[in-house]
Short mmCIF file of C-alpha atoms in Angstrom, two decimals:
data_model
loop_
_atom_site.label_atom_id
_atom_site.label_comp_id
_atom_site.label_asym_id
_atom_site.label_seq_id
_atom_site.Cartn_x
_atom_site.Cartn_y
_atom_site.Cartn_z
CA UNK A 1 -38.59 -28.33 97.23
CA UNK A 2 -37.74 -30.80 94.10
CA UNK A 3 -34.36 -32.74 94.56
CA UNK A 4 -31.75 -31.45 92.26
CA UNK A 5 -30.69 -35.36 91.75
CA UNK A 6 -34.37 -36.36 90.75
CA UNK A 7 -34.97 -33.96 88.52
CA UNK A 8 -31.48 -34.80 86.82
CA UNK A 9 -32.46 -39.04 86.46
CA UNK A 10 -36.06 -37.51 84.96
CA UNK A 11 -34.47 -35.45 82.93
CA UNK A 12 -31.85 -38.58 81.57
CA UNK A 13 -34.36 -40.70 81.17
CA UNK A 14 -36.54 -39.21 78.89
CA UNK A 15 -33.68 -37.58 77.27
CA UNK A 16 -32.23 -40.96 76.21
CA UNK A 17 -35.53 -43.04 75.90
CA UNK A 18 -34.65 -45.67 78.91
CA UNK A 19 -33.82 -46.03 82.08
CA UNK A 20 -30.20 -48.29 81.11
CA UNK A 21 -29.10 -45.32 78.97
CA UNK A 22 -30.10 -42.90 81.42
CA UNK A 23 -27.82 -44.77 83.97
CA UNK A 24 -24.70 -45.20 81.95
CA UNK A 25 -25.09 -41.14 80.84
CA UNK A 26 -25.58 -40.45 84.69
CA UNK A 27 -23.03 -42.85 86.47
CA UNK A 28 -25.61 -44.47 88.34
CA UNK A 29 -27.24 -47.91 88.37
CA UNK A 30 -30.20 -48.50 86.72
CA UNK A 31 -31.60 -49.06 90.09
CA UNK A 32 -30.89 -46.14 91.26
CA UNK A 33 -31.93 -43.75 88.58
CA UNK A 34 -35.59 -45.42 88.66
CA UNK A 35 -35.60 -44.73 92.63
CA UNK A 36 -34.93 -41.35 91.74
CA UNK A 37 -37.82 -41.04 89.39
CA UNK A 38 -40.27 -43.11 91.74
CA UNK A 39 -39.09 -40.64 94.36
CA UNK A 40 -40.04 -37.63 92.58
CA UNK A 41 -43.43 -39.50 91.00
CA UNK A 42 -44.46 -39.51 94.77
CA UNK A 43 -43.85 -36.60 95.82
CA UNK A 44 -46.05 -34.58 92.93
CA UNK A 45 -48.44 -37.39 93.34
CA UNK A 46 -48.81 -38.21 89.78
CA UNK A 47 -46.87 -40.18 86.81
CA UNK A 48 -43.85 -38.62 85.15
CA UNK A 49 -42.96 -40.90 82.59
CA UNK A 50 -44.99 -43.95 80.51
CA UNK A 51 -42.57 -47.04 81.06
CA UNK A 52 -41.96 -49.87 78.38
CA UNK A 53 -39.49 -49.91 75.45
CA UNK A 54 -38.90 -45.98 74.97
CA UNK A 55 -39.82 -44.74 78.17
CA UNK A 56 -41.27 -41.25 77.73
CA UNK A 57 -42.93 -38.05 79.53
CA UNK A 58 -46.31 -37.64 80.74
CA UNK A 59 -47.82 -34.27 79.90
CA UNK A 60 -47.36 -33.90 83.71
CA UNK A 61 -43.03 -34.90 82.76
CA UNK A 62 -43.46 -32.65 80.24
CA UNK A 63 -44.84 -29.67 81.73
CA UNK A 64 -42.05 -30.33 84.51
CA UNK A 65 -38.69 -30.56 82.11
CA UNK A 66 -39.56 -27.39 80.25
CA UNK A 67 -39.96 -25.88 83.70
CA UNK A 68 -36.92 -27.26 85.03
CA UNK A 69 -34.81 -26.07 81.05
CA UNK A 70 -36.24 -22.48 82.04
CA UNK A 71 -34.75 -22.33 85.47
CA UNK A 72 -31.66 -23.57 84.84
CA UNK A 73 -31.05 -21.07 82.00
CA UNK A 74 -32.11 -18.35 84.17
CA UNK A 75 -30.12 -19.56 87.42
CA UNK A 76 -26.74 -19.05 83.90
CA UNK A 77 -27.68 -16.18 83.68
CA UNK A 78 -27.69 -14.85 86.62
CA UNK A 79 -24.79 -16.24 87.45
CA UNK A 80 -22.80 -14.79 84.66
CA UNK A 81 -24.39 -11.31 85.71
CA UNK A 82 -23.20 -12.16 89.49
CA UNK A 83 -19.74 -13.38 88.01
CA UNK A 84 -19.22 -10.72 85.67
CA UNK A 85 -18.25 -10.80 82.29
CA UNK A 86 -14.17 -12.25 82.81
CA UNK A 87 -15.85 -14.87 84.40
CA UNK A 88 -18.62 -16.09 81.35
CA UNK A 89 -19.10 -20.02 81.82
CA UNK A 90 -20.47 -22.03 78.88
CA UNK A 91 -23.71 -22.57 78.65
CA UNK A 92 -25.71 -25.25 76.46
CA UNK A 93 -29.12 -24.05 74.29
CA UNK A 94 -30.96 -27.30 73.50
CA UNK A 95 -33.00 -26.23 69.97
CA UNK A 96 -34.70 -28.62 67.36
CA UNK A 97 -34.48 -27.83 63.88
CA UNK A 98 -34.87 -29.39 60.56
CA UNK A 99 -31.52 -30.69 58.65
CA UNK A 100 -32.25 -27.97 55.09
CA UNK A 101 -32.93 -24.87 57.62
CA UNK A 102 -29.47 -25.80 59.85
CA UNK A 103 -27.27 -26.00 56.85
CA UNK A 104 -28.70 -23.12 54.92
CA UNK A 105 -29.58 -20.51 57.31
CA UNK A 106 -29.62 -21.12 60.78
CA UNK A 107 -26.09 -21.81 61.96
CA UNK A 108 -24.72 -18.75 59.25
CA UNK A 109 -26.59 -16.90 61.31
CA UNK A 110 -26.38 -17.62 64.89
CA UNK A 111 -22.79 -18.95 64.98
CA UNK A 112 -21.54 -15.02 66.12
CA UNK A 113 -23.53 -15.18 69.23
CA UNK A 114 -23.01 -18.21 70.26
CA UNK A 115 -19.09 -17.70 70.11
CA UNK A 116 -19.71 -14.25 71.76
CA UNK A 117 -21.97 -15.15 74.94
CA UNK A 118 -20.18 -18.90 74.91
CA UNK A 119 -23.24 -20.43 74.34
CA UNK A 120 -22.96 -24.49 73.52
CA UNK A 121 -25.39 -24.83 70.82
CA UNK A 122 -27.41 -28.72 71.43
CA UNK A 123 -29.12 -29.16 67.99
CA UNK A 124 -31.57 -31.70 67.36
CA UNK A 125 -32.22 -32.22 64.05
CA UNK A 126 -35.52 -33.60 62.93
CA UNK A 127 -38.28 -32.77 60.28
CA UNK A 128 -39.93 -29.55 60.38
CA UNK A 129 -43.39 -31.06 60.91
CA UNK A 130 -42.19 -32.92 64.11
CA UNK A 131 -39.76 -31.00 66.18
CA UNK A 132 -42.65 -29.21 67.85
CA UNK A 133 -42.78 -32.34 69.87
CA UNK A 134 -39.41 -32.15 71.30
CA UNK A 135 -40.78 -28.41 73.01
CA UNK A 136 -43.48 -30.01 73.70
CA UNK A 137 -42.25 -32.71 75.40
CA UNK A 138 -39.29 -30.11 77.45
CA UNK A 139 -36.18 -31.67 75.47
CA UNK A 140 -35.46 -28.07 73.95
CA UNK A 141 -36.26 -24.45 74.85
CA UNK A 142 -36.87 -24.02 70.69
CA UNK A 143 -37.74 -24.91 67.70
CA UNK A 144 -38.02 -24.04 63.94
CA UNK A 145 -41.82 -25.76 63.03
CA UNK A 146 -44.18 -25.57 60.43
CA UNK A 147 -46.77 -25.54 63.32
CA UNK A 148 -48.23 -21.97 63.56
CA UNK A 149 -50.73 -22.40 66.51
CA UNK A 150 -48.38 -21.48 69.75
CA UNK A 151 -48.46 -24.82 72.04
CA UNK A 152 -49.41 -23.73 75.95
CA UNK A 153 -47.01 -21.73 77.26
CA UNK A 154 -45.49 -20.98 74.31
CA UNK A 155 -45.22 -17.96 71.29
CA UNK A 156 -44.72 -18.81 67.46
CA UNK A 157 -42.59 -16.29 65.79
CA UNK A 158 -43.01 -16.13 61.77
CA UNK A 159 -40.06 -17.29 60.15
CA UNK A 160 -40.38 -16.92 56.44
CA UNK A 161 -40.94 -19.33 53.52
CA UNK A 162 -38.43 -22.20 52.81
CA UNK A 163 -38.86 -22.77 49.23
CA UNK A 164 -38.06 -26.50 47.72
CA UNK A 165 -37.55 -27.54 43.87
CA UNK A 166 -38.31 -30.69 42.40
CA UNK A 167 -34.59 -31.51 40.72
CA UNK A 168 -32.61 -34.24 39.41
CA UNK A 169 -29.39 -35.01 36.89
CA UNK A 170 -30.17 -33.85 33.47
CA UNK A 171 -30.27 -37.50 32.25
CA UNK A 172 -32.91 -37.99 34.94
CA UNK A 173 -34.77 -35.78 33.77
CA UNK A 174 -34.50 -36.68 30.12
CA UNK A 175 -35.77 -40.37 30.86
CA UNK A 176 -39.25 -38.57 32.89
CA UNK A 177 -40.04 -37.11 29.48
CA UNK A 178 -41.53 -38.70 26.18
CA UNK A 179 -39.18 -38.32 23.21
CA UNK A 180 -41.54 -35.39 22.19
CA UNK A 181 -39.98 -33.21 25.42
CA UNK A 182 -43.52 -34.05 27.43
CA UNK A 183 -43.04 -35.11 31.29
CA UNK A 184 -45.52 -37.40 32.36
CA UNK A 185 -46.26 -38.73 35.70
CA UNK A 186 -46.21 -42.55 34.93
CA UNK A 187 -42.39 -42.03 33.33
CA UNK A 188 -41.37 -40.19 36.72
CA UNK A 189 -43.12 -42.70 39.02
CA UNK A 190 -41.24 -45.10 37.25
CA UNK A 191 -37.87 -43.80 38.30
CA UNK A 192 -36.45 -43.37 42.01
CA UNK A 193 -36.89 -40.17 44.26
CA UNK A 194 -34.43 -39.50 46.69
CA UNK A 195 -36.06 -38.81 49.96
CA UNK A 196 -34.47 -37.31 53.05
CA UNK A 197 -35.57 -39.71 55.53
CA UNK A 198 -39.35 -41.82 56.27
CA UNK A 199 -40.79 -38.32 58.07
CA UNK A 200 -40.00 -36.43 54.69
CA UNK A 201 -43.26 -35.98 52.99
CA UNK A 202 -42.33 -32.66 50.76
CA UNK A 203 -42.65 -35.29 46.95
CA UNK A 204 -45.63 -36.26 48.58
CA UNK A 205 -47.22 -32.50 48.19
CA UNK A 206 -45.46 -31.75 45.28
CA UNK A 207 -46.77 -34.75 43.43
CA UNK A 208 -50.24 -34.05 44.84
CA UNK A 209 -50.33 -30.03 43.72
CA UNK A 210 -48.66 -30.59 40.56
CA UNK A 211 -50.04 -33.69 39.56
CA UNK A 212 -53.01 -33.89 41.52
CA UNK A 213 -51.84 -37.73 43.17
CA UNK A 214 -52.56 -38.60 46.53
CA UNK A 215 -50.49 -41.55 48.09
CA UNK A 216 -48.70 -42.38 44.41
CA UNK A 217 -46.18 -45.53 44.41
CA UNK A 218 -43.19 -45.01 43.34
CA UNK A 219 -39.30 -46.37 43.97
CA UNK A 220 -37.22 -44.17 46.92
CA UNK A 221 -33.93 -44.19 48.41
CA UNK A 222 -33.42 -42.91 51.83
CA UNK A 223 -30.39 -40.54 52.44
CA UNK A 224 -30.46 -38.99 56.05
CA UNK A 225 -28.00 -36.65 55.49
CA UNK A 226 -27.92 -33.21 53.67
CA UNK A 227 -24.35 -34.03 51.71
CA UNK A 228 -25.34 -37.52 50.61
CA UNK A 229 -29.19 -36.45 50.20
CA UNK A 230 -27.78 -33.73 47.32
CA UNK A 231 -24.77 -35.88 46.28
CA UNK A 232 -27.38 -38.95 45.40
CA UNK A 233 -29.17 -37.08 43.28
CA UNK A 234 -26.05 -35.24 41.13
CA UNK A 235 -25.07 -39.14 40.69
CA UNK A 236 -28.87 -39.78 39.20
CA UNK A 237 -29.79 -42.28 41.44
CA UNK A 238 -32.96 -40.21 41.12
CA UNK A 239 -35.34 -36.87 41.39
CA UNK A 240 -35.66 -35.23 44.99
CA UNK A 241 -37.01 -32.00 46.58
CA UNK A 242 -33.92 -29.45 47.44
CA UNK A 243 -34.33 -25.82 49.12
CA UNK A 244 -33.69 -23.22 46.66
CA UNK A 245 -31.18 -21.63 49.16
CA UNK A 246 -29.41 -24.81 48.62
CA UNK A 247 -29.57 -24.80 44.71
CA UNK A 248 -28.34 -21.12 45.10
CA UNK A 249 -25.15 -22.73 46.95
CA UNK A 250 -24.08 -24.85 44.56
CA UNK A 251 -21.32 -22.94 42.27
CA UNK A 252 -18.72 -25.33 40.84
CA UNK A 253 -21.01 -28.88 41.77
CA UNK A 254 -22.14 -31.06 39.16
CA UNK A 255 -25.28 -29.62 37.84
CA UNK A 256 -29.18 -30.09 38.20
CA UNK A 257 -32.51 -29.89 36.31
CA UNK A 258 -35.55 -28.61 37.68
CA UNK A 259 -38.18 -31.61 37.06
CA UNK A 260 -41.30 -28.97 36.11
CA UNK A 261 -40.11 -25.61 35.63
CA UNK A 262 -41.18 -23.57 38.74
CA UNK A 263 -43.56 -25.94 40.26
CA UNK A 264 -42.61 -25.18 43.91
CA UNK A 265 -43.30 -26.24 47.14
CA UNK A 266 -43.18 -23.59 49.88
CA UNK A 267 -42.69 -24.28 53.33
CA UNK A 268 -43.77 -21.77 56.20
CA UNK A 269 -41.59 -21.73 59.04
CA UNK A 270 -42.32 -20.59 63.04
CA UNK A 271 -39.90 -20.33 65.49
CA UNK A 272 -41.79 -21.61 68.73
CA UNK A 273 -40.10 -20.86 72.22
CA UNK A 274 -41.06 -20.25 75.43
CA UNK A 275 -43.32 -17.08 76.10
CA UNK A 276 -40.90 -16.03 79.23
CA UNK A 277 -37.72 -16.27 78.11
CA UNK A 278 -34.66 -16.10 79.67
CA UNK A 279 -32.21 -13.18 78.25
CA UNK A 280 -29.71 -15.90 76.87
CA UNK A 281 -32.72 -17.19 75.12
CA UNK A 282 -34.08 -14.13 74.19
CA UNK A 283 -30.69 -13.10 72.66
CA UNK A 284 -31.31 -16.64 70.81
CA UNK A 285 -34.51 -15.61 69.44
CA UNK A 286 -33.57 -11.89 68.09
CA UNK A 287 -30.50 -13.78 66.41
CA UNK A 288 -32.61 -16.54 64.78
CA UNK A 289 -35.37 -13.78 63.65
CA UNK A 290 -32.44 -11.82 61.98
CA UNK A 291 -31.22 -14.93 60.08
CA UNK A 292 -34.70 -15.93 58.88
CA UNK A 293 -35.46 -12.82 57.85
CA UNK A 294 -32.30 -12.03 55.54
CA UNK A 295 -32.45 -15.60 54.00
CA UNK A 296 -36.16 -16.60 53.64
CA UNK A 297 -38.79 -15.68 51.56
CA UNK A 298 -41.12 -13.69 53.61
CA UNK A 299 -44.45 -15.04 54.62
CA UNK A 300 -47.67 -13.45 53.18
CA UNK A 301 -49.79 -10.54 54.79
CA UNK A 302 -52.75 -12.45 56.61
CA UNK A 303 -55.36 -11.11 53.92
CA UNK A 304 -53.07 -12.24 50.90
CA UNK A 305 -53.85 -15.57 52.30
CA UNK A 306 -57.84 -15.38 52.52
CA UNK A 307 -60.41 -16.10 49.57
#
């Protein structure tokens, strides 16, 4: 049998990233927390964590905090089915997500059920080509990805398409262009992009498909927020890459320019979760499907995207 206790300090640890935070979040010493560990390390015979600066899971951790997510979802709900309905506890859903999705789509569209079956939504909020690792590595039961290839244990659901724009303040956009009205890509390197935060690579592949640059210098301010990352550009501190459902949101806000008319960048989004799901989860999933699908572009038929 695996020690309730143990599994809790594991489950701290890598949460947090070290075995101090781990402590404080738990109570404990730190002394105590890495006896718990140890304890459990020996008993599966094998290393659940990699120590040193940010301490993180093994594959071994891994495969074990997913594991322990699952059952504790599925011990809630069978508790509220024991308890009956007058009786619903909360429950936490630990999902990863990227910042554009959870502010345009996502929470619209899952906020009902989680108010109905008292769900306590735990959003981590990260870019869409990296939250895989947070199911991965058994910090969330879900997450919205670009990856398409399911990870072990694990389905990818088709989201849709998350289109971005190139945009900026209209006198942004009138200093990228020559005084004959042609945009150029030396004028617009020459002027700052507003980028999300240091995972954001969507200028990157816009600059690249519509220019044809790869790894072009350029000026950038970092805004890791959604409000500020829109509100720097209205002020013109320079051009950025904003979801269309966004631009679609912005009625009565200071306007924007697209850069190149209709150069897009789409962005094809999986929802990755567990292949046995618990019903809360699964309730999770149908809702997050539903949202997708009435706010995204829909992803192409497998043979529209061959030859």
């Amino acid at each position: 049998m695996l020690d309730a206790r143990q599994l809790q300090a594991l489950s701290a640890v890598v949460e947090h990233g070290s075995f101090s935070a781990a402590a404080k979040a738990l109570a404990l010493t730190v002394a105590a927390v890495s006896l718990r560990v140890r304890a459990l390390e020996t008993q599966l015979g094998q290393r659940l964590v990699v120590r040193g600066k940010q301490v993180r899971a093994t594959p071994a951790g891994q495969a074990l905090l997913a594991h322990v997510k699952q059952v504790q979802l599925m011990e809630a709900d069978l508790l509220e089915r024991l308890r009956g309905s007058d009786d619903q506890r909360w429950q936490s859903v630990p999902v990863a997500i990227n910042a554009d999705s959870a502010a345009a789509w996502f929470l619209p569209g899952v906020a009902d059920l989680l108010a109905r079956q008292r769900l306590l939504l735990d959003l981590t909020i990260d870019d869409q080509d990296h939250t895989h690792e947070l199911l991965k590595n058994g910090t969330v039961i879900g997450c919205v990805t670009t990856r398409a290839d399911p990870m072990r244990g694990c389905v990818a659901e088709p989201l849709g398409i998350m289109r971005y724009r190139c945009v900026a303040a209209p006198a942004v956009v009138a200093r990228a262009r020559t005084p004959q009205g042609r945009l150029t890509p030396h004028r617009l390197l020459a002027l700052p992009a507003v980028i999300f935060n240091r995972k954001d690579a969507l200028q990157d592949v816009w600059l690249e498909r519509h220019f044809g640059l790869r790894q072009a210098r350029y000026p950038r301010h970092f805004t890791p927020a959604v409000d500020a990352f829109e509100r720097a550009i209205e002020l013109g501190l320079g051009w950025g890459m904003v979801p269309e459902l966004h631009l679609a949101q912005r009625t009565g806000k200071p306007p924007l320019e697209e850069v190149i008319p209709d150069a897009v960048v789409d962005v094809a989004l999986y929802w990755q979760h567990w292949e046995r799901e618990p019903p809360t989860a699964q309730r999770l999933t149908r809702a997050i499907r539903d949202a997708a699908r009435a706010a995204l572009l829909p992803l192409p038929a497998p043979h529209e995207t061959q030859g």
